[in-house]
XYZ file of C-alpha atoms in Angstrom:
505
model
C 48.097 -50.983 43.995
C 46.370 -54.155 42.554
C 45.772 -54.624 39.165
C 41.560 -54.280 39.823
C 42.063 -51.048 41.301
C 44.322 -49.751 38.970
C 41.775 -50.088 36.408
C 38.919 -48.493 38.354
C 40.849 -45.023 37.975
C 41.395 -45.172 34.144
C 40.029 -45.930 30.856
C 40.205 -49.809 30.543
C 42.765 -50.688 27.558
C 42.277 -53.132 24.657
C 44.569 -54.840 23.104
C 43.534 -55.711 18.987
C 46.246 -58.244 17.702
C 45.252 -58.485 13.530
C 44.581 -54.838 13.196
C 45.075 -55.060 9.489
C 43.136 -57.872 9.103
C 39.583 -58.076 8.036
C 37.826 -58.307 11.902
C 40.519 -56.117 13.552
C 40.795 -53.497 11.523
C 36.818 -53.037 12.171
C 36.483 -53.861 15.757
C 39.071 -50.860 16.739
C 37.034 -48.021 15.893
C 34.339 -50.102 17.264
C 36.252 -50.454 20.601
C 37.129 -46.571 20.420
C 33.587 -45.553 20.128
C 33.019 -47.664 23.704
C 35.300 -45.390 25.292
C 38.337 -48.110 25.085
C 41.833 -47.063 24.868
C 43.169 -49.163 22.330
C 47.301 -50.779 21.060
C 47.111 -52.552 18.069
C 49.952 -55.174 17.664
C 51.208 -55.401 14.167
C 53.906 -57.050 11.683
C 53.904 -53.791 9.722
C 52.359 -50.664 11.674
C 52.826 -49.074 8.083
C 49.389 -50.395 6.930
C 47.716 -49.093 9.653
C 48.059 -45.092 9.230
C 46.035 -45.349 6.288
C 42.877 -45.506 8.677
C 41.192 -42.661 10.275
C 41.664 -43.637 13.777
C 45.365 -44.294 13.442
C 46.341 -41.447 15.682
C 43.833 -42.168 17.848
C 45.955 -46.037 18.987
C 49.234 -46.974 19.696
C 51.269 -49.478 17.822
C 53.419 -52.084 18.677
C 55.395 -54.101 15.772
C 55.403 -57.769 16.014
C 54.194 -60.742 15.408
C 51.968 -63.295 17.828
C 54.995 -65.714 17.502
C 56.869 -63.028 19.473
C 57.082 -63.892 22.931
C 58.835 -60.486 23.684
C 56.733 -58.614 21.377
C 53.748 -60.188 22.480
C 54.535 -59.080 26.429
C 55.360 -55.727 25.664
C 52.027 -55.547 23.808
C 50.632 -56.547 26.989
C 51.552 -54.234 29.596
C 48.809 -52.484 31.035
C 45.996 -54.142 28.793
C 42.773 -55.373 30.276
C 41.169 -56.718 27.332
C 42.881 -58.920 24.463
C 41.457 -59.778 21.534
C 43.221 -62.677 19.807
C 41.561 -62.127 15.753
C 44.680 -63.921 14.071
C 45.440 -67.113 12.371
C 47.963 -68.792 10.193
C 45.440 -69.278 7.210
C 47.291 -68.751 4.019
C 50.968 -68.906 5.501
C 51.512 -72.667 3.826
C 50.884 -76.361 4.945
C 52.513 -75.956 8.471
C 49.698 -73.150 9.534
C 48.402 -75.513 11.962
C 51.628 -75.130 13.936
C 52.372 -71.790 14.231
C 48.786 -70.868 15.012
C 49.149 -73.654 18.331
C 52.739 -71.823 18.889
C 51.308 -68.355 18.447
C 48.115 -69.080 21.080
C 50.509 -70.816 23.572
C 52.513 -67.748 23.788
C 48.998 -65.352 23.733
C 47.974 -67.155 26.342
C 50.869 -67.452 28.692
C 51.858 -63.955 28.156
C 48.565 -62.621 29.079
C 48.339 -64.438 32.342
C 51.733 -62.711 33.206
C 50.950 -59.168 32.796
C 47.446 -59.580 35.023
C 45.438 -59.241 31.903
C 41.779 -59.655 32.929
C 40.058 -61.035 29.651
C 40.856 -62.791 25.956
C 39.057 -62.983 23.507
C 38.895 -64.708 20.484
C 37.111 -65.348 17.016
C 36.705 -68.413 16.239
C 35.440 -70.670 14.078
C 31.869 -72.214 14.445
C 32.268 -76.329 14.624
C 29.792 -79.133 13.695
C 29.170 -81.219 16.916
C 28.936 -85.089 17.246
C 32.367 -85.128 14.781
C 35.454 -86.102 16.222
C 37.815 -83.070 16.164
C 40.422 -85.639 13.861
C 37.264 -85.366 11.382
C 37.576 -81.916 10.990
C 39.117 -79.883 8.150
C 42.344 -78.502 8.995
C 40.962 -75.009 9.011
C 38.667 -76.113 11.926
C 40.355 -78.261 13.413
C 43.214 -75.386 14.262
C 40.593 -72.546 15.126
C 39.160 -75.165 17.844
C 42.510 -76.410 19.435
C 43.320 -72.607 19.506
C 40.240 -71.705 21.563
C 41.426 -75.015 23.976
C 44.727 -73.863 24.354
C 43.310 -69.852 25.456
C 40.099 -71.222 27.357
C 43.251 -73.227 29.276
C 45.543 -70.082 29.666
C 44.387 -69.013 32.974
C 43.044 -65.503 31.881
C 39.158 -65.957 31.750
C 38.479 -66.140 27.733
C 35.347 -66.077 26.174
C 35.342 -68.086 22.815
C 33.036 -66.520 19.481
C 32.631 -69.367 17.050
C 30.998 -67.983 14.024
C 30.792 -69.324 10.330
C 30.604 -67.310 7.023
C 30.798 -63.744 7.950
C 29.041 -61.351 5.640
C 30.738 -58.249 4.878
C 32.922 -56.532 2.222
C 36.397 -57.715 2.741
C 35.602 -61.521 4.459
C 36.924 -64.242 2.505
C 34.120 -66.643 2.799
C 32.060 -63.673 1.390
C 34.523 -62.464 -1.705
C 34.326 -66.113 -2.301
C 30.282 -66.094 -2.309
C 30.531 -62.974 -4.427
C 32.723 -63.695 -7.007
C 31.156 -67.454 -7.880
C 27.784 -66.583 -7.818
C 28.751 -62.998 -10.257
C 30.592 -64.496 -12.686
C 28.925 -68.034 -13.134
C 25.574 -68.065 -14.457
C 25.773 -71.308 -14.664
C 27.361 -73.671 -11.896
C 28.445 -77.341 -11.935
C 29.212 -77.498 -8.210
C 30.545 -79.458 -6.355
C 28.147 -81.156 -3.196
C 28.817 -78.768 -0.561
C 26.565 -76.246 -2.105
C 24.123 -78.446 -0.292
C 25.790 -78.170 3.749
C 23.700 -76.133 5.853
C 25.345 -72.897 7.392
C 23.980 -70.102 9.840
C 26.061 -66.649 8.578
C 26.412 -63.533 10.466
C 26.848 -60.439 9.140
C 29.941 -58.467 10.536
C 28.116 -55.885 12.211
C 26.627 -58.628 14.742
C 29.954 -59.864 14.877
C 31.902 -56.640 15.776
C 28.667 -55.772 18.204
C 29.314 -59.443 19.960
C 33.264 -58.657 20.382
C 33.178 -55.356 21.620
C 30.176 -56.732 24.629
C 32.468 -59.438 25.273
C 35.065 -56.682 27.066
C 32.350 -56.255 29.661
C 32.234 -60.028 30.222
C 31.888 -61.463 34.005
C 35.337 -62.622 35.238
C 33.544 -65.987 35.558
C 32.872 -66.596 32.209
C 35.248 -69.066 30.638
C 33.579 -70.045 27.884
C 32.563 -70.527 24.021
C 29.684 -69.232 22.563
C 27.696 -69.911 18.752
C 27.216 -66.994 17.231
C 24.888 -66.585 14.243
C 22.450 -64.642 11.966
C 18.931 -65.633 11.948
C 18.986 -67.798 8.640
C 20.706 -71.475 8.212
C 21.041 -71.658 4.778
C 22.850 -73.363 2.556
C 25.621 -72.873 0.138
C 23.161 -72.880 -2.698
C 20.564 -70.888 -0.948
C 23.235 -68.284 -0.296
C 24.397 -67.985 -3.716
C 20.686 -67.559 -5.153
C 19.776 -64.988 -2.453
C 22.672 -62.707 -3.484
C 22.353 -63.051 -6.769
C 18.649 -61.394 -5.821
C 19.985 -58.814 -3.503
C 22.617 -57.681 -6.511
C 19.864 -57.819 -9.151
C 21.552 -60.349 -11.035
C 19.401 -63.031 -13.056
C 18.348 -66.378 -11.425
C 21.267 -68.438 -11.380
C 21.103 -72.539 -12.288
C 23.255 -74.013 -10.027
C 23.569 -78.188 -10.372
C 25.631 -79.712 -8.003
C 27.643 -83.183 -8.669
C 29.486 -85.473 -6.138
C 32.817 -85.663 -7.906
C 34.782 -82.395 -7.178
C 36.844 -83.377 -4.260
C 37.998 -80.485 -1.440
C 41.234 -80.446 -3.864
C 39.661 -79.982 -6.812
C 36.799 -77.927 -5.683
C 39.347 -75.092 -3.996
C 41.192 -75.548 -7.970
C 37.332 -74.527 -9.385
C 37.171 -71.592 -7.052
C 40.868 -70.575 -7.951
C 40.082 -70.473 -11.271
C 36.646 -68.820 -11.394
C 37.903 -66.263 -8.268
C 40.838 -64.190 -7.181
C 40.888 -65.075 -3.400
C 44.000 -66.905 -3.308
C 44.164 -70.859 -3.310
C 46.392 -71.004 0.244
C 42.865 -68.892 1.480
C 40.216 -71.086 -0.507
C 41.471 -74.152 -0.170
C 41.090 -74.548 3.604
C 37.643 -72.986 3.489
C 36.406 -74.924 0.721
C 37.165 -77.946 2.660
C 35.822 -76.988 5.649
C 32.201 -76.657 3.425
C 31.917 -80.244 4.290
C 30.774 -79.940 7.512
C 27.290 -78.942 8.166
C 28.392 -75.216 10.778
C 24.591 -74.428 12.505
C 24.536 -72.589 16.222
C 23.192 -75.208 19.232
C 22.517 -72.294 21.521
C 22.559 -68.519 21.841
C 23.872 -68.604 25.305
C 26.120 -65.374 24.297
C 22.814 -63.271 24.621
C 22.325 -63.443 28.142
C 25.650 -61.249 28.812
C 25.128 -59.132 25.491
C 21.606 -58.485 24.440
C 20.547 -57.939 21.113
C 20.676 -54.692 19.822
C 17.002 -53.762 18.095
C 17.043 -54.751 14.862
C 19.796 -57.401 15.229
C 21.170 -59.828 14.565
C 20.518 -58.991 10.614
C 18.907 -61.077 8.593
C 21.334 -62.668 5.434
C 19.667 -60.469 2.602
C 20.140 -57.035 4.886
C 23.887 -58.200 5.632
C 24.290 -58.766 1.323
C 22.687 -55.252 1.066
C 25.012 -53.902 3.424
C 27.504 -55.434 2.055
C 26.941 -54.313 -1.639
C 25.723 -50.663 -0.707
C 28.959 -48.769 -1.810
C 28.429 -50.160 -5.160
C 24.630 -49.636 -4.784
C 25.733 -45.623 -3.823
C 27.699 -45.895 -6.634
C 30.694 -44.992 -4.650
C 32.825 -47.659 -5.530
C 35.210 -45.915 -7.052
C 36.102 -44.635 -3.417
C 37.444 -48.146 -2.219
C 40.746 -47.514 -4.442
C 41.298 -44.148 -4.324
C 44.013 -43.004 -1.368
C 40.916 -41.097 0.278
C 38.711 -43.667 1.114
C 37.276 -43.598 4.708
C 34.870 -46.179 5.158
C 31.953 -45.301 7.132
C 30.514 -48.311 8.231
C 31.475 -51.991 9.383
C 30.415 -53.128 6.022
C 32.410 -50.821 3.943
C 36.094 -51.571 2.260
C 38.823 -50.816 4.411
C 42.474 -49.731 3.046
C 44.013 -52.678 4.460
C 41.350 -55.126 2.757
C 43.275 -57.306 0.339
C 43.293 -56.229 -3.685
C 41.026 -59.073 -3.967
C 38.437 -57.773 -1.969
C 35.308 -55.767 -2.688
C 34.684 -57.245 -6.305
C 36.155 -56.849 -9.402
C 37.503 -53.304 -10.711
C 38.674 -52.970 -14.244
C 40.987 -49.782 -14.712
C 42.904 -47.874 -17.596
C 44.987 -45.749 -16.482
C 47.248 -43.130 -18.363
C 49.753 -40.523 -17.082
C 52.116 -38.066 -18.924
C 54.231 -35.483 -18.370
C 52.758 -31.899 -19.350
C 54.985 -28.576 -20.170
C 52.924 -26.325 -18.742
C 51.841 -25.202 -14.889
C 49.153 -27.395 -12.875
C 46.988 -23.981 -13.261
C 46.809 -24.528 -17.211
C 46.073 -28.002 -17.149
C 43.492 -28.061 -15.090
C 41.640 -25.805 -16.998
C 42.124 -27.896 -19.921
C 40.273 -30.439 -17.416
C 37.034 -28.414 -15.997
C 37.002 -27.688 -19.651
C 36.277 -30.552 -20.983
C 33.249 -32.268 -22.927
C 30.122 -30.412 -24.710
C 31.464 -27.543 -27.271
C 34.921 -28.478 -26.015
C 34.772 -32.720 -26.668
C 37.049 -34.811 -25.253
C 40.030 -34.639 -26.756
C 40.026 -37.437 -28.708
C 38.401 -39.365 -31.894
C 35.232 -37.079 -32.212
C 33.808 -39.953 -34.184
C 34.097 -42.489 -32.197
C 32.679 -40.792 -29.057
C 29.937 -39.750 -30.917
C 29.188 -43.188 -31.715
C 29.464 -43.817 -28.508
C 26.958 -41.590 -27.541
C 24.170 -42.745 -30.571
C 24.794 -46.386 -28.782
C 23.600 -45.195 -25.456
C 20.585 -43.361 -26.607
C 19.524 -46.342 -29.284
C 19.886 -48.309 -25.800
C 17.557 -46.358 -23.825
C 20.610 -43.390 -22.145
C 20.959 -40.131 -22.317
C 23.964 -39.843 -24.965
C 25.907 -36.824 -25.303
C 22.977 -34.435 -26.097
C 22.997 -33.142 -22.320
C 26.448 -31.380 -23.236
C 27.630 -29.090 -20.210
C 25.402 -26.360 -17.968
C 29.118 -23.751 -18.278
C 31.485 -23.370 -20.711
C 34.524 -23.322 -18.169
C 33.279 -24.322 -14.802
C 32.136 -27.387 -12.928
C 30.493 -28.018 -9.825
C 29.749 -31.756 -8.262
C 26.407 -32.708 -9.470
C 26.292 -31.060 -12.881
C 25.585 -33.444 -15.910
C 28.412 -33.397 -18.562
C 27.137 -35.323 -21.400
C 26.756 -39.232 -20.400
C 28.672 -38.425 -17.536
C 27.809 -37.131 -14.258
C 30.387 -34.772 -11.794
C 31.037 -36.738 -8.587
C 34.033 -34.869 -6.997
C 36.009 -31.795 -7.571
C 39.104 -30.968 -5.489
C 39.857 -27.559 -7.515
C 42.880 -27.166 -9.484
C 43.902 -31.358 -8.581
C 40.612 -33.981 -9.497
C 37.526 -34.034 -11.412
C 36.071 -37.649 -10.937
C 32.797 -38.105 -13.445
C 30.688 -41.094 -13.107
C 29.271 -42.747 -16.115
C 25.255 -42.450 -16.551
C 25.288 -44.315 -19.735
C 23.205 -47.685 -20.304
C 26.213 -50.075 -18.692
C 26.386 -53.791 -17.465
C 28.288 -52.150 -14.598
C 29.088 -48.532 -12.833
C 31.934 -46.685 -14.326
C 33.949 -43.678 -13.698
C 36.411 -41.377 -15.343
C 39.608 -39.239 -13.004
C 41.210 -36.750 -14.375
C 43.968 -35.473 -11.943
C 46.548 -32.318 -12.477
C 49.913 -32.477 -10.300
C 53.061 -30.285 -9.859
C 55.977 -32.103 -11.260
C 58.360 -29.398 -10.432
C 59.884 -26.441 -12.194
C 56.614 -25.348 -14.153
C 55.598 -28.145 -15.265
C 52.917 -30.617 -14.418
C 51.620 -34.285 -14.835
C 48.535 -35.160 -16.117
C 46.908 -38.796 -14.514
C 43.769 -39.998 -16.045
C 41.855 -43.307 -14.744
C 39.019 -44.951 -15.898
C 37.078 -47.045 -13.603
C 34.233 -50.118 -14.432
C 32.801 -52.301 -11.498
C 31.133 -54.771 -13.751
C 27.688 -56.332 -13.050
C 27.308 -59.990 -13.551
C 29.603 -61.992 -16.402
C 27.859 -59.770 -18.776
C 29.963 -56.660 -17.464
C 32.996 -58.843 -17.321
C 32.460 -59.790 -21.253
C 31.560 -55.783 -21.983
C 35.258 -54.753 -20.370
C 36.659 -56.959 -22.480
C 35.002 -56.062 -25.516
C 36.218 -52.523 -25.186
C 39.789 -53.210 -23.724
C 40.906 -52.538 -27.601
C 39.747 -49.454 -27.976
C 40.823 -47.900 -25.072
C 44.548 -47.887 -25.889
C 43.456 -45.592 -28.850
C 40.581 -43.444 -27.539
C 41.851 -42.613 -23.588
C 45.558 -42.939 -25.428
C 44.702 -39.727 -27.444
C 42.799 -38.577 -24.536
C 45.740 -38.147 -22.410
C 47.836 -37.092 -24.870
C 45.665 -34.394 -26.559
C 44.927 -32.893 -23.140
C 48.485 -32.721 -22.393
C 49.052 -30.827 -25.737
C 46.129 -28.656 -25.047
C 47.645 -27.223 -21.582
C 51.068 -26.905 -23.151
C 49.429 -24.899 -25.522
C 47.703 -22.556 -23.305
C 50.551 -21.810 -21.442
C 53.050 -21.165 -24.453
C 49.942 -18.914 -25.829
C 50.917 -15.329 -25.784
C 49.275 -13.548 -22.989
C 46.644 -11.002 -24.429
């Protein structure tokens, strides 16, 4: 039977090479929702059961520099997305991302596969590909080397990508949050089209359907060119921050500007360093060609501002807290994934304190859903109620709303400045701050079994700060909270141990 008919009598099958990676790890579900059977082909399938459609793929481990790997990924796949590259492996990335697409490429053509396709990066034209920065320079001899493979490839070259997770963006985020005022270096001033990832994922996904005939690249963009500067001003409107004064100057060098953004950011230098440099070149779309074979959904492609918003709406739901807890399940393209590197998503500042308790789970959490109003918190009365005199001379609610029941909880009740976002009886009570704040906080308090009786009390506070003025607030309080959420922990404990040595009336 040929390989055409063959896939006329079954689901076609995709095969998603980066999986854990920022694009792949958003494209699957994507790809699943099409009706696509999907592999993934992975390093360490580990990171990928973490994600709700885990059971819903099959996994192959290795790496694209495995030729055997690489064919066995292949077998029986109709689609392959190539969403890899060596960024942030060390000097010699170039290389291995021209070994890894040779062997793509070659293997593809053997099994019969009937499309590739690959994201790119978005190049300036009329410079000579020698001109380029590294980073560029790489993506575009990899989308030569597949376009050449045999196997019909279409080619997305795309820019910044705006979403939750994308380097370029953590990068946007993280200078234009913490600097109110920027020396910059010149690139603030190249000219840039971003897409936001939803276009992005929407433009992959089409691409399956592609024409055997097309053998091609394709721009892909948002509807703005902006630049640098322009992008840094319109976030810092979209995430209510104040205007930010922003004065570039000629001397910061690609080497020194990618030290500037190590220092003011926490995406890695091996990461910044080759995008920074690539901010030289001016990276606007010359056609829209790509439309033609996948329309425009209504509504798309999003505007910059709309893909910020999207971008920023888990900390506009206040649901933040979410993106680092184990039961995270992202509901949109925009939204953290568990995969996403620690540096991703913005900053979150955490305390966290853990003891052992002698007493059953079913004692301590009572000690829990018992806490503030009547009952306090188990710490420093004083200082808590000074606390609370602080957020109503600001303008917030204090600790006057105390508690609707004496013993019980339910999501949604106020508890002084607090506010209950999640119960899971008799294991979490997660409380989110409603106090006057340069930032969103929250406050976990989780019971466990720890075996024989006895149980172990976890407690985690939470701040997403807003602007440099929540990064200065964190660290104002950092001294305290060894002695307040110290005692915390430790009185609750003694409380529950308490309860259960209590003679039983």
């Amino acid at each position: 039977m040929h390989h055409e008919e063959a896939t006329s009598t079954r689901r076609p099958r995709c095969l998603v090479t980066g999986a854990t990676g920022y694009i792949g790890g958003r494209l699957v579900p994507e790809l699943l929702a099409d009706g696509y059977r999907v592999r993934c082909l992975a390093r360490s399938p580990g990171k990928l059961r973490d994600h709700p459609w885990a059971d819903r793929t099959e996994v192959v481990r290795g790496d694209v520099t495995d030729a055997a790997a690489v064919a066995q990924a292949m077998r029986d796949v109709d689609v392959a997305y190539y969403l890899v590259h060596a960024l942030g492996t060390g000097k010699e990335f170039e290389d291995t991302d021209r070994r890894a697409a040779r062997i793509f490429g070659e293997r593809a053509e053997a099994a019969g596969v009937r499309r590739i396709v690959y994201l790119g990066g978005l190049t300036p034209t009329g410079v000579p590909e020698r001109d380029l920065s590294p980073h560029l320079r790489s993506r575009a001899e990899v989308a030569r080397i597949l376009l050449a493979s045999g196997v019909p490839t279409a080619v997305l070259r795309a820019a910044v990508v705006i979403g939750s997770g994308s380097a370029s963006f953590e990068m946007l985020r993280y200078l234009t949050e913490r600097l109110p005022v920027m020396v910059t270096p010149s690139w603030v001033r190249t000219r840039i089209q971003p897409i936001a990832v939803r276009d992005v994922l929407r433009l992959l996904a089409g691409c399956a359907g592609l024409p055997a005939t097309v053998n091609r690249a394709f721009d892909i963009g948002g509807p703005d060119v902006l630049t640098y500067r322009d992008m840094m001003v319109r976030y810092a409107r979209v995430a209510g921050l104040p205007r930010r004064l922003i004065l570039p100057v000629p001397v910061l060098t690609p080497g020194l500007s990618s030290l500037w953004v190590g220092l003011v950011t926490p995406v890695p230098a091996s990461i910044a360093r080759p995008l920074t440099e690539s901010l030289r070149h001016e990276v606007v779309c010359h056609e829209n060609d790509i439309a033609r074979y996948v329309p425009d959904a209504p509504g798309h492609p999003l505007g910059f501002e709309q893909a910020v918003r999207l971008a920023l709406r888990r900390v506009r739901e206040a649901e933040v807290a979410t993106r680092w807890s184990s039961a995270a399940v992202p509901g949109a393209p925009s939204d953290p994934l568990p995969t996403d590197p620690g540096w991703a998503g913005g900053s979150l500042y955490t305390d966290h304190r853990e003891t052992a308790v002698d007493a059953p789970v079913r004692e301590l959490w009572r000690v829990i859903e018992g806490v503030g109003g009547e009952n306090g918190w188990y710490s420093l009365p004083l200082a808590w109620s000074l606390r609370g005199l602080l957020d109503r001379l600001a303008g917030g609610v204090g600790l006057r709303r105390g508690r609707r029941d004496a013993e019980r909880l339910r999501v949604g009740d106020s508890l002084d400045f607090w506010r209950v976002e999640e119960i899971q009886p008799g294991r979490l009570l997660r409380l989110r701050a409603e106090m006057r704040l340069p930032g969103l906080a929250w406050l976990e308090l989780c019971a466990e079994p720890d075996g024989a009786g006895r149980s172990r009390y976890r407690q985690r506070a939470l701040f997403h700060p807003h602007g440099l003025l929540g990064h200065a607030y964190w660290r104002g309080v950092c001294p305290f909270h060894a002695v307040v959420f110290g005692a915390m922990a430790r009185n609750i404990a003694r409380a529950a141990a308490q309860r259960a040595a209590a003679p039983v009336r």
